[in-house]
PDB file of C-alpha atoms and ligand atoms in Angstrom:
ATOM      1  CA  UNK A   4      15.574  11.109  -9.444  1.00  0.00           C
ATOM      2  CA  UNK A   5      14.023  14.097  -7.608  1.00  0.00           C
ATOM      3  CA  UNK A   6      13.119  14.005  -3.924  1.00  0.00           C
ATOM      4  CA  UNK A   7       9.465  13.867  -2.934  1.00  0.00           C
ATOM      5  CA  UNK A   8       9.685  17.529  -1.912  1.00  0.00           C
ATOM      6  CA  UNK A   9      11.037  18.429  -5.370  1.00  0.00           C
ATOM      7  CA  UNK A  10       8.241  16.459  -7.011  1.00  0.00           C
ATOM      8  CA  UNK A  11       5.542  18.112  -4.883  1.00  0.00           C
ATOM      9  CA  UNK A  12       6.898  21.503  -5.910  1.00  0.00           C
ATOM     10  CA  UNK A  13       7.306  20.669  -9.606  1.00  0.00           C
ATOM     11  CA  UNK A  14       3.811  19.251 -10.080  1.00  0.00           C
ATOM     12  CA  UNK A  15       2.188  22.497  -8.946  1.00  0.00           C
ATOM     13  CA  UNK A  16       3.613  24.198 -12.064  1.00  0.00           C
ATOM     14  CA  UNK A  17       2.321  21.629 -14.584  1.00  0.00           C
ATOM     15  CA  UNK A  18       0.169  22.915 -17.480  1.00  0.00           C
ATOM     16  CA  UNK A  19       0.198  19.799 -19.688  1.00  0.00           C
ATOM     17  CA  UNK A  20      -3.620  19.551 -20.065  1.00  0.00           C
ATOM     18  CA  UNK A  21      -5.131  22.711 -21.640  1.00  0.00           C
ATOM     19  CA  UNK A  22      -8.746  21.773 -20.801  1.00  0.00           C
ATOM     20  CA  UNK A  23      -7.946  21.169 -17.125  1.00  0.00           C
ATOM     21  CA  UNK A  24      -5.800  24.280 -16.806  1.00  0.00           C
ATOM     22  CA  UNK A  25      -8.690  26.357 -18.201  1.00  0.00           C
ATOM     23  CA  UNK A  26     -11.234  24.660 -15.917  1.00  0.00           C
ATOM     24  CA  UNK A  27      -9.260  24.891 -12.655  1.00  0.00           C
ATOM     25  CA  UNK A  28      -8.676  28.597 -13.309  1.00  0.00           C
ATOM     26  CA  UNK A  29     -12.247  29.344 -14.377  1.00  0.00           C
ATOM     27  CA  UNK A  30     -13.633  27.709 -11.223  1.00  0.00           C
ATOM     28  CA  UNK A  31     -11.292  29.890  -9.184  1.00  0.00           C
ATOM     29  CA  UNK A  32     -12.656  33.012 -10.861  1.00  0.00           C
ATOM     30  CA  UNK A  33     -16.376  32.173 -10.768  1.00  0.00           C
ATOM     31  CA  UNK A  34     -16.146  30.518  -7.287  1.00  0.00           C
ATOM     32  CA  UNK A  35     -18.985  29.069  -5.223  1.00  0.00           C
ATOM     33  CA  UNK A  36     -20.963  31.691  -3.265  1.00  0.00           C
ATOM     34  CA  UNK A  37     -19.897  30.262   0.118  1.00  0.00           C
ATOM     35  CA  UNK A  38     -16.227  30.778  -0.802  1.00  0.00           C
ATOM     36  CA  UNK A  39     -16.426  34.071  -2.705  1.00  0.00           C
ATOM     37  CA  UNK A  40     -14.030  35.817  -0.266  1.00  0.00           C
ATOM     38  CA  UNK A  41     -11.378  33.117  -0.614  1.00  0.00           C
ATOM     39  CA  UNK A  42      -8.475  32.878  -3.050  1.00  0.00           C
ATOM     40  CA  UNK A  43      -8.560  29.472  -4.737  1.00  0.00           C
ATOM     41  CA  UNK A  44      -5.382  27.395  -5.163  1.00  0.00           C
ATOM     42  CA  UNK A  45      -6.312  26.739  -8.834  1.00  0.00           C
ATOM     43  CA  UNK A  46      -3.188  24.649  -9.569  1.00  0.00           C
ATOM     44  CA  UNK A  47      -2.277  20.956  -9.579  1.00  0.00           C
ATOM     45  CA  UNK A  48      -2.526  19.455  -6.086  1.00  0.00           C
ATOM     46  CA  UNK A  49       0.574  17.613  -4.796  1.00  0.00           C
ATOM     47  CA  UNK A  50       0.544  14.439  -2.683  1.00  0.00           C
ATOM     48  CA  UNK A  51       0.078  14.885   1.062  1.00  0.00           C
ATOM     49  CA  UNK A  52       1.689  12.858   3.842  1.00  0.00           C
ATOM     50  CA  UNK A  53       5.083  11.674   5.066  1.00  0.00           C
ATOM     51  CA  UNK A  54       7.786  10.603   2.548  1.00  0.00           C
ATOM     52  CA  UNK A  55       8.317   7.292   4.382  1.00  0.00           C
ATOM     53  CA  UNK A  56       4.642   6.274   4.400  1.00  0.00           C
ATOM     54  CA  UNK A  57       3.807   2.558   4.506  1.00  0.00           C
ATOM     55  CA  UNK A  58       0.300   3.181   3.126  1.00  0.00           C
ATOM     56  CA  UNK A  59      -0.758   5.231   0.127  1.00  0.00           C
ATOM     57  CA  UNK A  60      -4.360   6.268  -0.429  1.00  0.00           C
ATOM     58  CA  UNK A  61      -5.189   6.890  -4.082  1.00  0.00           C
ATOM     59  CA  UNK A  62      -8.293   8.845  -5.078  1.00  0.00           C
ATOM     60  CA  UNK A  63      -9.401  10.167  -8.445  1.00  0.00           C
ATOM     61  CA  UNK A  64      -8.712  13.901  -8.865  1.00  0.00           C
ATOM     62  CA  UNK A  65      -9.139  17.131  -6.854  1.00  0.00           C
ATOM     63  CA  UNK A  66     -12.665  18.478  -6.362  1.00  0.00           C
ATOM     64  CA  UNK A  67     -13.322  21.871  -7.966  1.00  0.00           C
ATOM     65  CA  UNK A  68     -14.281  23.606  -4.711  1.00  0.00           C
ATOM     66  CA  UNK A  69     -12.372  21.248  -2.392  1.00  0.00           C
ATOM     67  CA  UNK A  70      -8.686  20.586  -3.065  1.00  0.00           C
ATOM     68  CA  UNK A  71      -8.704  22.975  -6.046  1.00  0.00           C
ATOM     69  CA  UNK A  72      -9.668  25.691  -3.540  1.00  0.00           C
ATOM     70  CA  UNK A  73      -7.560  24.690  -0.524  1.00  0.00           C
ATOM     71  CA  UNK A  74      -4.501  23.204  -2.270  1.00  0.00           C
ATOM     72  CA  UNK A  75      -4.494  19.991  -0.189  1.00  0.00           C
ATOM     73  CA  UNK A  76      -5.910  16.581  -1.076  1.00  0.00           C
ATOM     74  CA  UNK A  77      -9.423  15.862   0.269  1.00  0.00           C
ATOM     75  CA  UNK A  78      -9.500  19.151   2.146  1.00  0.00           C
ATOM     76  CA  UNK A  79     -12.534  21.422   2.347  1.00  0.00           C
ATOM     77  CA  UNK A  80     -15.315  19.265   0.878  1.00  0.00           C
ATOM     78  CA  UNK A  81     -17.822  16.571   1.993  1.00  0.00           C
ATOM     79  CA  UNK A  82     -15.650  13.726   0.640  1.00  0.00           C
ATOM     80  CA  UNK A  83     -12.783  14.912   2.818  1.00  0.00           C
ATOM     81  CA  UNK A  84     -15.046  15.321   5.854  1.00  0.00           C
ATOM     82  CA  UNK A  85     -16.095  11.680   5.544  1.00  0.00           C
ATOM     83  CA  UNK A  86     -12.590  10.405   4.856  1.00  0.00           C
ATOM     84  CA  UNK A  87     -10.837  12.267   7.687  1.00  0.00           C
ATOM     85  CA  UNK A  88     -13.384  11.040  10.245  1.00  0.00           C
ATOM     86  CA  UNK A  89     -12.328   7.493   9.401  1.00  0.00           C
ATOM     87  CA  UNK A  90      -8.619   8.334   9.182  1.00  0.00           C
ATOM     88  CA  UNK A  91      -8.698   9.890  12.646  1.00  0.00           C
ATOM     89  CA  UNK A  92     -10.710   6.989  14.101  1.00  0.00           C
ATOM     90  CA  UNK A  93      -8.011   4.599  12.866  1.00  0.00           C
ATOM     91  CA  UNK A  94      -5.181   6.873  14.107  1.00  0.00           C
ATOM     92  CA  UNK A  95      -3.964   7.671  10.585  1.00  0.00           C
ATOM     93  CA  UNK A  96      -4.540  11.430  10.952  1.00  0.00           C
ATOM     94  CA  UNK A  97      -4.090  13.878  13.805  1.00  0.00           C
ATOM     95  CA  UNK A  98      -7.567  15.391  13.365  1.00  0.00           C
ATOM     96  CA  UNK A  99     -11.008  14.335  12.057  1.00  0.00           C
ATOM     97  CA  UNK A 100     -11.407  17.763  10.419  1.00  0.00           C
ATOM     98  CA  UNK A 101      -9.503  18.933   7.342  1.00  0.00           C
ATOM     99  CA  UNK A 102     -10.428  22.444   6.295  1.00  0.00           C
ATOM    100  CA  UNK A 103      -7.275  24.301   5.139  1.00  0.00           C
ATOM    101  CA  UNK A 104      -3.715  23.508   4.049  1.00  0.00           C
ATOM    102  CA  UNK A 105      -2.306  25.371   7.078  1.00  0.00           C
ATOM    103  CA  UNK A 106      -4.542  23.867   9.784  1.00  0.00           C
ATOM    104  CA  UNK A 107      -1.668  21.799  11.232  1.00  0.00           C
ATOM    105  CA  UNK A 108      -3.236  18.425  10.423  1.00  0.00           C
ATOM    106  CA  UNK A 109      -0.743  15.577   9.976  1.00  0.00           C
ATOM    107  CA  UNK A 110      -1.077  12.116   8.477  1.00  0.00           C
ATOM    108  CA  UNK A 111       0.516   9.142  10.286  1.00  0.00           C
ATOM    109  CA  UNK A 112       2.171   6.528   8.056  1.00  0.00           C
ATOM    110  CA  UNK A 113      -0.091   7.372   5.118  1.00  0.00           C
ATOM    111  CA  UNK A 114       0.326   9.516   2.025  1.00  0.00           C
ATOM    112  CA  UNK A 115      -2.570  10.637  -0.153  1.00  0.00           C
ATOM    113  CA  UNK A 116      -2.183  10.989  -3.870  1.00  0.00           C
ATOM    114  CA  UNK A 117      -4.200  10.827  -7.092  1.00  0.00           C
ATOM    115  CA  UNK A 118      -3.790   9.717 -10.720  1.00  0.00           C
ATOM    116  CA  UNK A 119      -4.974  13.156 -11.931  1.00  0.00           C
ATOM    117  CA  UNK A 120      -3.809  16.293 -10.092  1.00  0.00           C
ATOM    118  CA  UNK A 121      -6.100  18.958 -11.552  1.00  0.00           C
ATOM    119  CA  UNK A 122      -9.846  19.277 -10.980  1.00  0.00           C
ATOM    120  CA  UNK A 123     -11.705  17.999 -14.082  1.00  0.00           C
ATOM    121  CA  UNK A 124     -15.161  19.180 -15.221  1.00  0.00           C
ATOM    122  CA  UNK A 125     -17.844  16.856 -13.762  1.00  0.00           C
ATOM    123  CA  UNK A 126     -15.049  14.912 -12.030  1.00  0.00           C
ATOM    124  CA  UNK A 127     -14.309  13.186 -15.340  1.00  0.00           C
ATOM    125  CA  UNK A 128     -10.789  13.428 -16.755  1.00  0.00           C
ATOM    126  CA  UNK A 129     -10.327  12.181 -20.310  1.00  0.00           C
ATOM    127  CA  UNK A 130      -8.088   9.166 -21.015  1.00  0.00           C
ATOM    128  CA  UNK A 131      -5.541  11.565 -22.563  1.00  0.00           C
ATOM    129  CA  UNK A 132      -5.494  13.710 -19.396  1.00  0.00           C
ATOM    130  CA  UNK A 133      -5.095  10.601 -17.244  1.00  0.00           C
ATOM    131  CA  UNK A 134      -2.161   9.510 -19.398  1.00  0.00           C
ATOM    132  CA  UNK A 135      -0.607  12.998 -19.306  1.00  0.00           C
ATOM    133  CA  UNK A 136      -0.633  12.876 -15.512  1.00  0.00           C
ATOM    134  CA  UNK A 137       0.678   9.316 -15.160  1.00  0.00           C
ATOM    135  CA  UNK A 138       4.401  10.221 -14.850  1.00  0.00           C
ATOM    136  CA  UNK A 139       3.749  12.312 -11.722  1.00  0.00           C
ATOM    137  CA  UNK A 140       2.187   9.380  -9.873  1.00  0.00           C
ATOM    138  CA  UNK A 141       4.715   6.864 -11.241  1.00  0.00           C
ATOM    139  CA  UNK A 142       7.604   8.973  -9.913  1.00  0.00           C
ATOM    140  CA  UNK A 143       5.877   9.482  -6.571  1.00  0.00           C
ATOM    141  CA  UNK A 144       5.266   5.752  -6.071  1.00  0.00           C
ATOM    142  CA  UNK A 145       8.822   4.927  -7.134  1.00  0.00           C
ATOM    143  CA  UNK A 146      10.098   7.348  -4.467  1.00  0.00           C
ATOM    144  CA  UNK A 147       7.765   5.806  -1.861  1.00  0.00           C
ATOM    145  CA  UNK A 148       8.677   2.212  -2.816  1.00  0.00           C
ATOM    146  CA  UNK A 149      11.297   1.556  -0.073  1.00  0.00           C
ATOM    147  CA  UNK A 150       8.649   1.867   2.660  1.00  0.00           C
ATOM    148  CA  UNK A 151       5.372   1.379   0.775  1.00  0.00           C
ATOM    149  CA  UNK A 152       3.510  -1.854   1.659  1.00  0.00           C
ATOM    150  CA  UNK A 153      -0.178  -1.086   1.009  1.00  0.00           C
ATOM    151  CA  UNK A 154      -2.171   1.016  -1.450  1.00  0.00           C
ATOM    152  CA  UNK A 155      -5.834   1.736  -0.705  1.00  0.00           C
ATOM    153  CA  UNK A 156      -7.600   2.679  -3.937  1.00  0.00           C
ATOM    154  CA  UNK A 157     -10.836   4.667  -3.771  1.00  0.00           C
ATOM    155  CA  UNK A 158     -13.060   3.707  -6.691  1.00  0.00           C
ATOM    156  CA  UNK A 159     -12.818   2.010 -10.066  1.00  0.00           C
ATOM    157  CA  UNK A 160     -11.276   4.956 -11.931  1.00  0.00           C
ATOM    158  CA  UNK A 161      -8.356   5.138  -9.501  1.00  0.00           C
ATOM    159  CA  UNK A 162      -7.927   1.358  -9.666  1.00  0.00           C
ATOM    160  CA  UNK A 163      -7.786   1.249 -13.472  1.00  0.00           C
ATOM    161  CA  UNK A 164      -5.502   4.272 -13.643  1.00  0.00           C
ATOM    162  CA  UNK A 165      -3.179   2.912 -10.972  1.00  0.00           C
ATOM    163  CA  UNK A 166      -2.370  -0.556 -12.344  1.00  0.00           C
ATOM    164  CA  UNK A 167      -0.233   0.645 -15.279  1.00  0.00           C
ATOM    165  CA  UNK A 168       1.431   3.182 -12.975  1.00  0.00           C
ATOM    166  CA  UNK A 169       2.405   0.427 -10.549  1.00  0.00           C
ATOM    167  CA  UNK A 170       3.825  -1.575 -13.468  1.00  0.00           C
ATOM    168  CA  UNK A 171       5.923   1.459 -14.508  1.00  0.00           C
ATOM    169  CA  UNK A 172       7.101   1.860 -10.913  1.00  0.00           C
ATOM    170  CA  UNK A 173       8.320  -1.755 -10.810  1.00  0.00           C
ATOM    171  CA  UNK A 174       5.537  -3.974  -9.429  1.00  0.00           C
ATOM    172  CA  UNK A 175       4.317  -7.054 -11.362  1.00  0.00           C
ATOM    173  CA  UNK A 176       0.632  -6.910 -12.371  1.00  0.00           C
ATOM    174  CA  UNK A 177      -1.199 -10.239 -13.006  1.00  0.00           C
ATOM    175  CA  UNK A 178      -2.836 -10.989 -16.378  1.00  0.00           C
ATOM    176  CA  UNK A 179      -5.729 -10.591 -16.850  1.00  0.00           C
ATOM    177  CA  UNK A 180      -5.660  -7.399 -14.820  1.00  0.00           C
ATOM    178  CA  UNK A 181      -7.598  -7.708 -11.527  1.00  0.00           C
ATOM    179  CA  UNK A 182     -10.919  -5.862 -11.480  1.00  0.00           C
ATOM    180  CA  UNK A 183     -11.925  -3.274  -8.891  1.00  0.00           C
ATOM    181  CA  UNK A 184     -14.284  -4.225  -6.072  1.00  0.00           C
ATOM    182  CA  UNK A 185     -14.935  -2.961  -2.556  1.00  0.00           C
ATOM    183  CA  UNK A 186     -12.966  -5.192  -0.177  1.00  0.00           C
ATOM    184  CA  UNK A 187     -10.884  -6.564  -3.072  1.00  0.00           C
ATOM    185  CA  UNK A 188      -7.266  -7.400  -2.191  1.00  0.00           C
ATOM    186  CA  UNK A 189      -4.486  -8.163  -4.651  1.00  0.00           C
ATOM    187  CA  UNK A 190      -0.875  -8.880  -3.666  1.00  0.00           C
ATOM    188  CA  UNK A 191       1.735  -7.606  -6.116  1.00  0.00           C
ATOM    189  CA  UNK A 192       5.360  -8.754  -6.035  1.00  0.00           C
ATOM    190  CA  UNK A 193       7.904  -5.961  -6.374  1.00  0.00           C
ATOM    191  CA  UNK A 194      11.387  -5.877  -7.909  1.00  0.00           C
ATOM    192  CA  UNK A 195      13.047  -6.476  -4.518  1.00  0.00           C
ATOM    193  CA  UNK A 196      10.622  -9.350  -3.687  1.00  0.00           C
ATOM    194  CA  UNK A 197       8.671  -7.259  -1.190  1.00  0.00           C
ATOM    195  CA  UNK A 198       4.906  -7.503  -1.665  1.00  0.00           C
ATOM    196  CA  UNK A 199       2.580  -4.567  -2.210  1.00  0.00           C
ATOM    197  CA  UNK A 200      -0.985  -5.145  -1.011  1.00  0.00           C
ATOM    198  CA  UNK A 201      -3.606  -3.412  -3.132  1.00  0.00           C
ATOM    199  CA  UNK A 202      -6.981  -2.849  -1.416  1.00  0.00           C
ATOM    200  CA  UNK A 203     -10.141  -1.658  -3.186  1.00  0.00           C
ATOM    201  CA  UNK A 204     -12.639   0.624  -1.455  1.00  0.00           C
ATOM    202  CA  UNK A 205     -15.664   2.516  -2.762  1.00  0.00           C
ATOM    203  CA  UNK A 206     -14.886   6.194  -3.315  1.00  0.00           C
ATOM    204  CA  UNK A 207     -15.769   8.592  -0.482  1.00  0.00           C
ATOM    205  CA  UNK A 208     -17.866  10.804  -2.797  1.00  0.00           C
ATOM    206  CA  UNK A 209     -21.260  12.023  -1.509  1.00  0.00           C
ATOM    207  CA  UNK A 210     -22.866   9.832  -4.199  1.00  0.00           C
ATOM    208  CA  UNK A 211     -21.656   6.802  -2.225  1.00  0.00           C
ATOM    209  CA  UNK A 212     -21.687   8.101   1.356  1.00  0.00           C
ATOM    210  CA  UNK A 213     -25.094   9.857   1.304  1.00  0.00           C
ATOM    211  CA  UNK A 214     -26.733   6.725  -0.087  1.00  0.00           C
ATOM    212  CA  UNK A 215     -25.080   4.368   2.418  1.00  0.00           C
ATOM    213  CA  UNK A 216     -23.200   2.473  -0.278  1.00  0.00           C
ATOM    214  CA  UNK A 217     -20.058   3.318   1.695  1.00  0.00           C
ATOM    215  CA  UNK A 218     -20.440   3.676   5.482  1.00  0.00           C
ATOM    216  CA  UNK A 219     -17.919   4.786   8.104  1.00  0.00           C
ATOM    217  CA  UNK A 220     -17.743   1.186   9.345  1.00  0.00           C
ATOM    218  CA  UNK A 221     -16.890  -0.103   5.854  1.00  0.00           C
ATOM    219  CA  UNK A 222     -14.174   2.505   5.334  1.00  0.00           C
ATOM    220  CA  UNK A 223     -12.665   1.983   8.783  1.00  0.00           C
ATOM    221  CA  UNK A 224     -12.567  -1.755   8.148  1.00  0.00           C
ATOM    222  CA  UNK A 225     -10.504  -1.226   4.979  1.00  0.00           C
ATOM    223  CA  UNK A 226      -8.173   1.255   6.730  1.00  0.00           C
ATOM    224  CA  UNK A 227      -7.690  -1.130   9.652  1.00  0.00           C
ATOM    225  CA  UNK A 228      -6.829  -3.957   7.252  1.00  0.00           C
ATOM    226  CA  UNK A 229      -4.347  -1.612   5.535  1.00  0.00           C
ATOM    227  CA  UNK A 230      -2.677  -0.836   8.858  1.00  0.00           C
ATOM    228  CA  UNK A 231      -2.439  -4.521   9.776  1.00  0.00           C
ATOM    229  CA  UNK A 232      -0.931  -5.437   6.385  1.00  0.00           C
ATOM    230  CA  UNK A 233       1.497  -2.505   6.657  1.00  0.00           C
ATOM    231  CA  UNK A 234       2.621  -3.601  10.115  1.00  0.00           C
ATOM    232  CA  UNK A 235       1.302  -0.452  11.791  1.00  0.00           C
ATOM    233  CA  UNK A 236      -0.326  -0.794  15.198  1.00  0.00           C
ATOM    234  CA  UNK A 237      -4.133  -0.428  15.310  1.00  0.00           C
ATOM    235  CA  UNK A 238      -6.040   1.722  17.824  1.00  0.00           C
TER     236      UNK A 238
HETATM  237 FE1  LIG B   5      -0.402  18.427 -15.379  1.00  0.00          FE
HETATM  238 FE2  LIG B   5      -1.692  16.345 -14.355  1.00  0.00          FE
HETATM  239 FE3  LIG B   5      -2.752  18.784 -14.214  1.00  0.00          FE
HETATM  240 FE4  LIG B   5      -2.607  17.532 -16.565  1.00  0.00          FE
HETATM  241  S1  LIG B   5      -3.811  16.886 -14.775  1.00  0.00           S
HETATM  242  S2  LIG B   5      -2.076  19.695 -16.154  1.00  0.00           S
HETATM  243  S3  LIG B   5      -0.665  16.419 -16.359  1.00  0.00           S
HETATM  244  S4  LIG B   5      -0.873  18.081 -13.215  1.00  0.00           S
END
């Protein structure tokens, strides 16, 4: 079994999905006008956060001009701006602003990851691409298992993609499979009889945050519940 550092390094070299490899590299060549002087990361984005995290936050996939540009999850786009405000307010990050991979920001007790590590066109990976990427997340969660107590899942895609990964990593999933919902909580027994708490939360995409479907108060409430369930002190 690799270490988390090994895994983070290995994933950045993955080229298993030809469509996503072509897209992440094309975006980095065409660029968005505001970033035309920057060199895009244009590779798979590894997880971000401490290796002994008690909470994992699972999104969908990197944004073309966000993490695919900066090389760090939820960094450099409106989704990240919204998310880090809430993470900082709940003392899960050292800063409310996440702009670059070398800005010194640290996460406290939380590790971010995603079921798909390359930016997909229109933010829509295919089922085959999701399945290709599954082993990366399964290995990451297996490595986190000794300390992991809570997973916050952002959105229905992440929820559906995560359940089989958790089963592969050793947790027992009820039948029928629980459906995603904001505020949904499911407790999953693990192989060593510890319980993993799964919490659903609407995704932090502008589609949800600009329309008020997901507010800062709603997100902070989920993060505070995650901290309480994980046994971390709340601000
Ligand atoms: Fe590899 Fe995952 Fe990127 Fe596909 S999406 S190329 S499996 S890292």
